Tab-separated table of N, CA and C and ligand atoms in Angstrom:
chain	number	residue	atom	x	y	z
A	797	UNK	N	-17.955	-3.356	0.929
A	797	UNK	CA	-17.406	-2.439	-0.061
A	797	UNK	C	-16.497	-1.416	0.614
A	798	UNK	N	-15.263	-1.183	0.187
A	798	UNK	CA	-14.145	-0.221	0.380
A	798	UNK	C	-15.117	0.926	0.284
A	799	UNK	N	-14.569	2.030	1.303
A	799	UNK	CA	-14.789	3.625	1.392
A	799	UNK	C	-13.249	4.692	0.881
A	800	UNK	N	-13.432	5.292	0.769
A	800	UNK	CA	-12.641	6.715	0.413
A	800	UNK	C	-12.143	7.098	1.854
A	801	UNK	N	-11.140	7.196	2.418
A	801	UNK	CA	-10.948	8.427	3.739
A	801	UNK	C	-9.725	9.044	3.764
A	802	UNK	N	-9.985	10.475	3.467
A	802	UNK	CA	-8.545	11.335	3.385
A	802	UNK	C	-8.304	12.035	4.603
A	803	UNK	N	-7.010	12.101	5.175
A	803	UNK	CA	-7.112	12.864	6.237
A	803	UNK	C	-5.523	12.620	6.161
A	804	UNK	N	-5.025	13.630	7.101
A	804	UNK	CA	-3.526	14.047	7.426
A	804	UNK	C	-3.025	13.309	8.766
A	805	UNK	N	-1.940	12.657	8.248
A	805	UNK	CA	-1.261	11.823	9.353
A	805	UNK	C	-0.239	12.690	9.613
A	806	UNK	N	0.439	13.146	10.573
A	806	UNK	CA	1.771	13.402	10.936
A	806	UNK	C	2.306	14.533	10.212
A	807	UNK	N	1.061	15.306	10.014
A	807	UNK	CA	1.046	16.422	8.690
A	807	UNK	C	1.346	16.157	7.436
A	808	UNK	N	1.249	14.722	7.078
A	808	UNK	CA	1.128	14.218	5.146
A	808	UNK	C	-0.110	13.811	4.901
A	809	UNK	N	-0.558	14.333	3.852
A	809	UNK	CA	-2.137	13.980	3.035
A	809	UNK	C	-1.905	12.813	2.811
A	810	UNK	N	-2.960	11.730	3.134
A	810	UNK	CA	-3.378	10.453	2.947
A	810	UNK	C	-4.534	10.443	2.710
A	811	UNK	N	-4.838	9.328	1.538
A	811	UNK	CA	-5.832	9.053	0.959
A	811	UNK	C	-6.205	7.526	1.194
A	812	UNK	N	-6.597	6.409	2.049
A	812	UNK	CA	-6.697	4.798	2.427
A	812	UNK	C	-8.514	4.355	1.833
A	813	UNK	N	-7.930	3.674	1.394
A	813	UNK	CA	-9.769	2.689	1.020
A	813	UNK	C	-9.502	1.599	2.457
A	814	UNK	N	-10.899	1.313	3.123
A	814	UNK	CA	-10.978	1.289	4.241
A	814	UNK	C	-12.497	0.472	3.710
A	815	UNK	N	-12.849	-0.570	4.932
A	815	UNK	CA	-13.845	-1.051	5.107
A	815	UNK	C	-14.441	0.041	6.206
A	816	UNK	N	-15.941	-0.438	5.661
A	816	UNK	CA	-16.903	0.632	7.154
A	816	UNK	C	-16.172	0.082	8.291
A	817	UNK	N	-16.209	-0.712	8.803
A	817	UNK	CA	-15.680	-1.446	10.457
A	817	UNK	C	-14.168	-0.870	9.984
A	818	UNK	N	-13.325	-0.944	9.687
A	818	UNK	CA	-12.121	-0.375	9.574
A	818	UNK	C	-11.927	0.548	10.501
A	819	UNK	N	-10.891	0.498	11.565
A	819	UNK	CA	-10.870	1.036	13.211
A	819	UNK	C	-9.846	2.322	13.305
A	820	UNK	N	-9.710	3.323	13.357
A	820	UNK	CA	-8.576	4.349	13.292
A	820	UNK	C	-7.058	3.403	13.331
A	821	UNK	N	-7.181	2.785	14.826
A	821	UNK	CA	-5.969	2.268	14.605
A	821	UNK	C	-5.513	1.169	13.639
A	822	UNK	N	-6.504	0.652	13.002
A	822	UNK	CA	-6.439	0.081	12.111
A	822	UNK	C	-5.691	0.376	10.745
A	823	UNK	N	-6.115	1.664	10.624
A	823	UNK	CA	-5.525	2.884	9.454
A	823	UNK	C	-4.482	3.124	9.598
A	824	UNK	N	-4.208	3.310	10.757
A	824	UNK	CA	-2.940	3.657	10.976
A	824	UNK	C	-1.882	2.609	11.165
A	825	UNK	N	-1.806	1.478	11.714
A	825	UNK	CA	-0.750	0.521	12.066
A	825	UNK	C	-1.162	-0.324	10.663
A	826	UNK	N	-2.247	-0.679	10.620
A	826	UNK	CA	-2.282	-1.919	9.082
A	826	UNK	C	-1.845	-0.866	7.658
A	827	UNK	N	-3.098	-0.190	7.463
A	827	UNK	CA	-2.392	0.803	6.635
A	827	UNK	C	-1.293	1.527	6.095
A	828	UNK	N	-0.540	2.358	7.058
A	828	UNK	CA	0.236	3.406	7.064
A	828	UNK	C	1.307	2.797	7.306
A	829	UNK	N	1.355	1.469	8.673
A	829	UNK	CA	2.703	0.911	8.771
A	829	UNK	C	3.410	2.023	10.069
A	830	UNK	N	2.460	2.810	10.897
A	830	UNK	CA	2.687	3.624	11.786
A	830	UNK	C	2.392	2.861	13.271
A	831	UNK	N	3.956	1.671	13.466
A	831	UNK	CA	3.362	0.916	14.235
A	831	UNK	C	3.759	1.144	15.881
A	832	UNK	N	3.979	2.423	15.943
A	832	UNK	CA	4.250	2.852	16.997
A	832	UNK	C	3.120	3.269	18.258
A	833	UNK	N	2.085	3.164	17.475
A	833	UNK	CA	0.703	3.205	18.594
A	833	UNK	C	0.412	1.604	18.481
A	834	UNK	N	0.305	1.240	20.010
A	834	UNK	CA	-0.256	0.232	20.081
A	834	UNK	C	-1.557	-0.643	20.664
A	835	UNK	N	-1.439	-1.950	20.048
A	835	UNK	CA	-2.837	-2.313	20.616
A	835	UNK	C	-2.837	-2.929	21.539
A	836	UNK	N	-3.456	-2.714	22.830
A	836	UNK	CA	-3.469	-3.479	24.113
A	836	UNK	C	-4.790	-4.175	24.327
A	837	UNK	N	-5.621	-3.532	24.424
A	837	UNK	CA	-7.391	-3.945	24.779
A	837	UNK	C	-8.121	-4.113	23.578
A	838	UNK	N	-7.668	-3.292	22.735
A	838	UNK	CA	-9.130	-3.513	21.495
A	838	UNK	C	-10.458	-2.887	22.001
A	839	UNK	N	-10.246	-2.713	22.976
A	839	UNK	CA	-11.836	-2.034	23.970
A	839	UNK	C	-12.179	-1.007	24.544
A	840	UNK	N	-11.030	-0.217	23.952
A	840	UNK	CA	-10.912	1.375	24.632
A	840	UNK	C	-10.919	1.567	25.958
A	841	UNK	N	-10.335	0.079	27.005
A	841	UNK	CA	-9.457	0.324	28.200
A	841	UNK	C	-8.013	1.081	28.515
A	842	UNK	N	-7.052	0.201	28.072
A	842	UNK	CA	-6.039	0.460	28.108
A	842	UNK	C	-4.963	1.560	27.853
A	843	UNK	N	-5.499	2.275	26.686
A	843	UNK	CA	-4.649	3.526	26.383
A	843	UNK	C	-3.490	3.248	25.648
A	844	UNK	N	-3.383	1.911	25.152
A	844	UNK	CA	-1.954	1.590	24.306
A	844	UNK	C	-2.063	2.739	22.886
A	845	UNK	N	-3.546	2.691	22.317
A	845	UNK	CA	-3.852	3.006	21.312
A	845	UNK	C	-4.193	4.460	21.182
A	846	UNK	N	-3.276	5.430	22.458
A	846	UNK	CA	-3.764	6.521	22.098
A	846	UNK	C	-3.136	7.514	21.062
A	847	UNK	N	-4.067	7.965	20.139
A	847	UNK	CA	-3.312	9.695	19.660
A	847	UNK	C	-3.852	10.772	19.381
A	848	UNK	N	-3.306	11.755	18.669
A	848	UNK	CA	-4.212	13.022	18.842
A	848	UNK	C	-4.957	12.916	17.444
A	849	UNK	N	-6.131	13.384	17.633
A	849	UNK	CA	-7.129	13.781	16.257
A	849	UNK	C	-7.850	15.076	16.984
A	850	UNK	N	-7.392	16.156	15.994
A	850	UNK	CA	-8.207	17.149	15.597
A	850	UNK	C	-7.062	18.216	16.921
A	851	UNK	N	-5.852	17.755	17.362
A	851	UNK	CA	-5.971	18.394	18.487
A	851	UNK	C	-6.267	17.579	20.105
A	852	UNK	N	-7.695	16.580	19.958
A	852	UNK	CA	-7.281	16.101	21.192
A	852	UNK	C	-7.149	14.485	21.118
A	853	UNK	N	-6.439	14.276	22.403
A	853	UNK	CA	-6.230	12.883	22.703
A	853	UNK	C	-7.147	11.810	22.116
A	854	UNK	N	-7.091	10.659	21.558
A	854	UNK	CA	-8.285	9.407	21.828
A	854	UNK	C	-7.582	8.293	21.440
A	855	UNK	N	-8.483	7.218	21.711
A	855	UNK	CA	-8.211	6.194	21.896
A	855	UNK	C	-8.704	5.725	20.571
A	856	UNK	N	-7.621	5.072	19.511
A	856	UNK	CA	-7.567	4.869	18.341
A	856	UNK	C	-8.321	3.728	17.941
A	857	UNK	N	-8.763	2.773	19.088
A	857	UNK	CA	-9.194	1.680	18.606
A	857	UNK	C	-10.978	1.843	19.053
A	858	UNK	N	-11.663	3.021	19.433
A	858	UNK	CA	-12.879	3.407	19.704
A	858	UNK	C	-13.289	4.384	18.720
A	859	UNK	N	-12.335	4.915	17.410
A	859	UNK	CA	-13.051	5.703	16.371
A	859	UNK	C	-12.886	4.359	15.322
A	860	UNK	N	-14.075	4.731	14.427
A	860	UNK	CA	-13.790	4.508	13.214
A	860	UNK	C	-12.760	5.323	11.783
A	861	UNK	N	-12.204	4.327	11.439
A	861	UNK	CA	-11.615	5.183	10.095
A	861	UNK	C	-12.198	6.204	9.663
A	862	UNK	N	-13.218	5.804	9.076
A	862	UNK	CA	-14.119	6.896	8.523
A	862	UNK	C	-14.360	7.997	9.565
A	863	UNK	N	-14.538	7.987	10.514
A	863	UNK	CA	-14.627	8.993	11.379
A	863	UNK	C	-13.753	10.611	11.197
A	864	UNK	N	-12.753	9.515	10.633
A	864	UNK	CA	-11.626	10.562	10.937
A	864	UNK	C	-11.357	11.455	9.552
A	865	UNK	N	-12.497	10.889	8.250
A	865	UNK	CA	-12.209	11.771	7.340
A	865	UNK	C	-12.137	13.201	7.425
A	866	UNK	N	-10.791	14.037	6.503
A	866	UNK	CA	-11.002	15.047	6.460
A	866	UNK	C	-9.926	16.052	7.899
A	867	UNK	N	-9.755	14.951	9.064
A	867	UNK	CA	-9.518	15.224	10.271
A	867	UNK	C	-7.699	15.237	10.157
A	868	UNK	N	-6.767	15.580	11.325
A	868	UNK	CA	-5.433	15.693	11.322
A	868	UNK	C	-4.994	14.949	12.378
A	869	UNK	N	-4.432	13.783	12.413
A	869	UNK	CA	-3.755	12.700	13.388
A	869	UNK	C	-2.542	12.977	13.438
A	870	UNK	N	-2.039	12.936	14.496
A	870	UNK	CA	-0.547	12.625	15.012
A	870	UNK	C	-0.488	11.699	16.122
A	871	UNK	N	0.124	10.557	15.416
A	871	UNK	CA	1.163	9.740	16.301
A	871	UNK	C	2.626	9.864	16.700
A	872	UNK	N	2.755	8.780	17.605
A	872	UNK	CA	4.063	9.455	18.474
A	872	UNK	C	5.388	9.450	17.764
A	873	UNK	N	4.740	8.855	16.266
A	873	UNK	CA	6.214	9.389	14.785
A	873	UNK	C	6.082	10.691	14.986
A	874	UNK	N	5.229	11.013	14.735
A	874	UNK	CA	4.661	12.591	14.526
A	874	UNK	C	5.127	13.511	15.519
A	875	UNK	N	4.824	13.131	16.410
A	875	UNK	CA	4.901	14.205	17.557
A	875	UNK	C	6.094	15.013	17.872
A	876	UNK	N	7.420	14.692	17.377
A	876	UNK	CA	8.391	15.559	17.525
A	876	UNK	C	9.741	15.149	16.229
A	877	UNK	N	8.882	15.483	14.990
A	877	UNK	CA	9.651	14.218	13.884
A	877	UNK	C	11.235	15.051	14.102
A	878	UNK	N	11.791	16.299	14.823
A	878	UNK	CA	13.377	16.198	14.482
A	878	UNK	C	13.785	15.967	15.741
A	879	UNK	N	13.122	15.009	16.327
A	879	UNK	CA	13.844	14.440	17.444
A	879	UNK	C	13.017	14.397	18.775
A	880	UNK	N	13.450	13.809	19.819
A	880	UNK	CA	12.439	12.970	20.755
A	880	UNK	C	11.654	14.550	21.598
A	881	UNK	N	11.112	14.021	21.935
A	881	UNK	CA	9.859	15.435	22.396
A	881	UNK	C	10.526	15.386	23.891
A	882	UNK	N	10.198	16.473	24.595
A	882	UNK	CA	10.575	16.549	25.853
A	882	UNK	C	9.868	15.834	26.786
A	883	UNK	N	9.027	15.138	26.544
A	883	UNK	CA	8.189	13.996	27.208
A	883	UNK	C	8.992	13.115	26.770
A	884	UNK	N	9.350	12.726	26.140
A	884	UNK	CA	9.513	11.378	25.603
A	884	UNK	C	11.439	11.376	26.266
A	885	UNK	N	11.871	12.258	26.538
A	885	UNK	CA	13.364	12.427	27.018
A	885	UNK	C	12.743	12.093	28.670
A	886	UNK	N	12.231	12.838	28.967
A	886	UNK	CA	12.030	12.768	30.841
A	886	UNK	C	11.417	11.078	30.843
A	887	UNK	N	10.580	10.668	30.067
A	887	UNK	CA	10.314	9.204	30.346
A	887	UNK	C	11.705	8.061	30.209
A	888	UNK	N	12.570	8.566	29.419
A	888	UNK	CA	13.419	8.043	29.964
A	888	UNK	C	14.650	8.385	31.027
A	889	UNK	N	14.651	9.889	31.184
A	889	UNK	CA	15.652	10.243	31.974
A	889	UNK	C	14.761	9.408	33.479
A	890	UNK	N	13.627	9.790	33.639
A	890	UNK	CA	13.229	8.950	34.852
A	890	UNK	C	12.735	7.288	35.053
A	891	UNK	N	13.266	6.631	33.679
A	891	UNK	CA	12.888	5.431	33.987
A	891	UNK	C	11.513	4.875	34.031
A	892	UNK	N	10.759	5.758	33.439
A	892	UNK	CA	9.244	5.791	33.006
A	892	UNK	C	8.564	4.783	31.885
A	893	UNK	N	9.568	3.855	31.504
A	893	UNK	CA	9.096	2.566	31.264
A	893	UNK	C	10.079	1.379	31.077
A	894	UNK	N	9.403	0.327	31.257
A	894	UNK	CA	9.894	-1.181	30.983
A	894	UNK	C	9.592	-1.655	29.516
A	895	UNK	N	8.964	-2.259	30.075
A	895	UNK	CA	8.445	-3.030	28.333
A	895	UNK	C	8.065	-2.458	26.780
A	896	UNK	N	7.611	-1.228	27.497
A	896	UNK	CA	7.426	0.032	26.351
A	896	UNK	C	6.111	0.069	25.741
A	897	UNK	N	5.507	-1.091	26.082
A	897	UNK	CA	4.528	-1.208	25.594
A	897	UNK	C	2.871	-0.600	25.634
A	898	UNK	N	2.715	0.588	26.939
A	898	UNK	CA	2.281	1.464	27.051
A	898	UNK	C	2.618	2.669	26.633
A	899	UNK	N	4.097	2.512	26.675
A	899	UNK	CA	4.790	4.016	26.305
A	899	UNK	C	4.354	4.755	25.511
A	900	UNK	N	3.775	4.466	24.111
A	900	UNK	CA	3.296	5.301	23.066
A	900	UNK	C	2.024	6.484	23.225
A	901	UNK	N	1.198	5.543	23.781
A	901	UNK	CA	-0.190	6.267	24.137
A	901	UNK	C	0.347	6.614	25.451
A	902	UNK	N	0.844	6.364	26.422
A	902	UNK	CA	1.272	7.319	27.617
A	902	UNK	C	1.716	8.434	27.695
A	903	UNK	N	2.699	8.609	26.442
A	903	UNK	CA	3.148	9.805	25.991
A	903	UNK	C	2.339	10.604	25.670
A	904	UNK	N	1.342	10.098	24.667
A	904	UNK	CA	0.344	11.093	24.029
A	904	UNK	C	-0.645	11.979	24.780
A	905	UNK	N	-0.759	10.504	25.823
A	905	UNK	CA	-1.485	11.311	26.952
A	905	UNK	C	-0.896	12.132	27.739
A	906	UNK	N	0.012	12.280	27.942
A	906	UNK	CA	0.560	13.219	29.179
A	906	UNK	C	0.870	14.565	27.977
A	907	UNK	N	1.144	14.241	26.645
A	907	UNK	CA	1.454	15.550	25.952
A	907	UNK	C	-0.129	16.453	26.037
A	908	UNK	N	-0.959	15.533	25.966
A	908	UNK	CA	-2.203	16.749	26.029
A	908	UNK	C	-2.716	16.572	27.223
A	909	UNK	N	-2.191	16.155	28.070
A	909	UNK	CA	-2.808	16.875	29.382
A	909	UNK	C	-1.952	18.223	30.359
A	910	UNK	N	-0.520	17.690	29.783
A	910	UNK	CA	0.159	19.318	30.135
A	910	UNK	C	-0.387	20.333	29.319
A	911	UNK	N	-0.728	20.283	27.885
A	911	UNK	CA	-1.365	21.077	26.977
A	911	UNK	C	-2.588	21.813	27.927
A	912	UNK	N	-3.485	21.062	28.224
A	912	UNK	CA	-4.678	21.200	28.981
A	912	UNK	C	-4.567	21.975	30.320
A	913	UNK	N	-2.874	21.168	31.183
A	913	UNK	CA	-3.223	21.646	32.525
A	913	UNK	C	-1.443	21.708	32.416
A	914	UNK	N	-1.211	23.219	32.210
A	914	UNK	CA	0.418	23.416	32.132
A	914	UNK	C	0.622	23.597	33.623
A	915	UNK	N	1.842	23.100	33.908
A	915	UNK	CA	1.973	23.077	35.453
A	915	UNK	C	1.311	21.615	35.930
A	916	UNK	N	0.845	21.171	35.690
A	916	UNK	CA	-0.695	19.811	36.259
A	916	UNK	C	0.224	19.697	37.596
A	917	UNK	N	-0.563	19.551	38.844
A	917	UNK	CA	-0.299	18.692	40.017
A	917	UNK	C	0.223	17.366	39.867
A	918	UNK	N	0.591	16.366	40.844
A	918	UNK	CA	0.388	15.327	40.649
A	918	UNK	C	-0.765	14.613	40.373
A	919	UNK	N	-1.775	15.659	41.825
A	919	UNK	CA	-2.576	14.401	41.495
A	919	UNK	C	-3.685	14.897	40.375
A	920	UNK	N	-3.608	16.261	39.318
A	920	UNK	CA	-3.941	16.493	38.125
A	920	UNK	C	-3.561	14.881	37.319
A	921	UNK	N	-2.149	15.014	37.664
A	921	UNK	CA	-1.759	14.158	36.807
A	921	UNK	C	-1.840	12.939	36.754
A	922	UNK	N	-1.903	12.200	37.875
A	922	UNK	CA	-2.401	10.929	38.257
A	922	UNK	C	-3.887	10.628	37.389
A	923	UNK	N	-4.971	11.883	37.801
A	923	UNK	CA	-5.991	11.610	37.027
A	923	UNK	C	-6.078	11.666	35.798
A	924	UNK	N	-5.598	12.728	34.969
A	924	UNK	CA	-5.413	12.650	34.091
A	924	UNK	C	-4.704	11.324	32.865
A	925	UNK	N	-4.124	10.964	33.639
A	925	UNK	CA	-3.594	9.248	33.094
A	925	UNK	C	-4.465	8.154	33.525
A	926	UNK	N	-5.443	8.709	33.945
A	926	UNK	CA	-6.203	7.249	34.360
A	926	UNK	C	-6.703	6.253	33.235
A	927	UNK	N	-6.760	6.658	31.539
A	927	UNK	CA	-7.528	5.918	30.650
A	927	UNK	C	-5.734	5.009	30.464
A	928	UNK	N	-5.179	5.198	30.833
A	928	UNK	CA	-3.581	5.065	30.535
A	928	UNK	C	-2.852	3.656	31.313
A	929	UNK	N	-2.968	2.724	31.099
A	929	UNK	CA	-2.524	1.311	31.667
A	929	UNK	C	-1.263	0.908	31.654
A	930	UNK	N	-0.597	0.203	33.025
A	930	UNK	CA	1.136	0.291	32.291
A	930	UNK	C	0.890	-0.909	33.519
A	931	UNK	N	1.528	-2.274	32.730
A	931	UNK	CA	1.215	-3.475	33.781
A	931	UNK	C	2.737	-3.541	34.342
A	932	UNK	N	3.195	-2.450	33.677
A	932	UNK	CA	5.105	-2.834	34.197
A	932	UNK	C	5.825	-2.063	35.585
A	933	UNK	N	5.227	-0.384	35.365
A	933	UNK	CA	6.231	0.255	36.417
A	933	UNK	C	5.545	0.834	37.572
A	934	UNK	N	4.312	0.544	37.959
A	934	UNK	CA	3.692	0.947	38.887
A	934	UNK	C	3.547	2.326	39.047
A	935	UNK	N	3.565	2.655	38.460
A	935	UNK	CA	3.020	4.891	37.492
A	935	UNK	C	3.880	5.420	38.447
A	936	UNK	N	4.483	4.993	39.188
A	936	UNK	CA	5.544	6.130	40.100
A	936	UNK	C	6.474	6.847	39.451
A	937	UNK	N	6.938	6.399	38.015
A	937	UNK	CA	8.039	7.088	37.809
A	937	UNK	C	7.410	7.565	36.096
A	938	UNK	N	6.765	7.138	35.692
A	938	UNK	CA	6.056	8.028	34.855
A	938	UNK	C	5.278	9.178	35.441
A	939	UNK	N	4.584	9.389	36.626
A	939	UNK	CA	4.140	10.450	37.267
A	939	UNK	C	5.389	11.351	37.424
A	940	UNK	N	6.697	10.317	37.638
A	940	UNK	CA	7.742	11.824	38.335
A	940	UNK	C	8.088	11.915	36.894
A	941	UNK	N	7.985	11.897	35.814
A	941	UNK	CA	8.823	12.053	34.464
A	941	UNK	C	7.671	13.548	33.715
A	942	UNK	N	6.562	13.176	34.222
A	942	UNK	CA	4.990	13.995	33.236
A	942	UNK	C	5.078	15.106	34.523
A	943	UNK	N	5.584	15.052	35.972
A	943	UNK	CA	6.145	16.129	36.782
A	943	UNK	C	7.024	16.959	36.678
A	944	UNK	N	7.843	16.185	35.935
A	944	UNK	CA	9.308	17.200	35.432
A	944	UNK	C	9.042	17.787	34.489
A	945	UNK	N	8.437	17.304	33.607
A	945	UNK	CA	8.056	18.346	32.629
A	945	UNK	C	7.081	19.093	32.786
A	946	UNK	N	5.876	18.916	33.651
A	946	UNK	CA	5.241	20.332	33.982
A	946	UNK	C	5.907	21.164	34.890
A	947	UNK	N	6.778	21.195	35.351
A	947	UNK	CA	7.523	21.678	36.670
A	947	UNK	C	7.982	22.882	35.697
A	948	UNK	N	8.321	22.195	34.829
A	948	UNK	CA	9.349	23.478	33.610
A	948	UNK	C	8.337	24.452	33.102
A	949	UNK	N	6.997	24.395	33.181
A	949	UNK	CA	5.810	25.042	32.977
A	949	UNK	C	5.577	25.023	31.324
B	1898	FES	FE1	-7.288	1.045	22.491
B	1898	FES	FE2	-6.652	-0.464	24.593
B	1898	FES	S1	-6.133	-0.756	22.481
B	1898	FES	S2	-7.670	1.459	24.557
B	1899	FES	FE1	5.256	-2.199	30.179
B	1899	FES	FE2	3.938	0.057	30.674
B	1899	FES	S1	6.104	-0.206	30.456
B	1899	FES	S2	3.120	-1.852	30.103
C-alpha cells in the first residue's frame, strides 16, 4: 500500500505516494525526474547518490522516502538554481571530472564539508571525501578544485 510523504525539494513543496521500501533516491530520480543525483552502488558505498537533507550530507540510497517526511532536500538542481555554484565552477576550472558520473554527489560532498571545515586542509579534505568514489580521475584534481575553493575561505 502507497504512503503520503511531503517534504521540500530544492525549496518546492512536494507531496509523492511512495511504497514503504521506496528509497530517497528513489523519490527523487523516479519521482521528481531530479536525475542529476546518481546511482552507483545501491549500498551506500559509493557516494553517487549523495544530497543534503535537513542541512546535512547523505547518501540517498540508505534513507527511506518516508524518512524524509516533512524534511528539506537539495540536490545538485538545487544547489545554486541561478547558476553553477562555486564548487561546481572550480571542478571544472581544475578538471575535476571525466565521466561525471560521481560528479553530483562529489559536489555535494565537498559543499558540506567546506560548510563544516571552511578553509579544510587537504588532508581534511581527502578525508572528508572518503564516502565519495570516482573510478575516473584519481582524486588529484578534485582535491585541488575542493582546495581552491577553501583557499578563498
Ligand atoms: Fe548511494 Fe552508491 S548509490 S552510495
Ligand atoms: Fe568518472 Fe568520477 S569522473 S567516476
Amino acid at each position: 500500500m502507497d504512503h503520503s510523504v511531503s517534504l521540500k525539494v530544492n525549496g518546492k513543496a512536494v507531496t509523492v505516494q511512495v511504497e514503504p521500501r521506496t528509497l530517497l533516491v528513489q523519490l527523487i530520480r523516479d519521482h521528481l525526474k531530479l536525475t542529476g543525483t546518481h546511482v552507483g552502488c545501491d549500498t551506500a558505498q559509493c557516494g553517487a547518490c549523495t544530497v543534503h537533507l535537513n542541512g546535512r550530507a547523505v547518501k540517498a540510497c540508505s534513507i527511506l522516502a518516508l524518512q524524509a517526511q516533512g524534511g528539506e532536500v537539495t540536490t545538485i538542481e538545487g544547489l545554486s538554481p541561478d547558476g553553477q555554484h562555486p564548487m561546481q565552477v572550480a571542478f571544472k576550472d581544475c578538471h575535476a571530472l571525466q565521466c561525471g558520473f560521481c560528479t553530483p554527489g562529489m559536489v555535494m560532498s565537498a559543499v558540506q564539508l567546506l560548510k563544516d571545515h571552511p578553509g579544510a586542509t587537504e588532508q581534511q579534505i581527502r578525508e572528508g571525501l572518503e564516502g565519495n568514489l570516482c573510478r575516473c580521475t584519481g582524486y588529484h584534481n578534485i582535491v585541488r578544485a575542493v582546495s581552491a575553493v577553501a583557499a578563498r575561505g
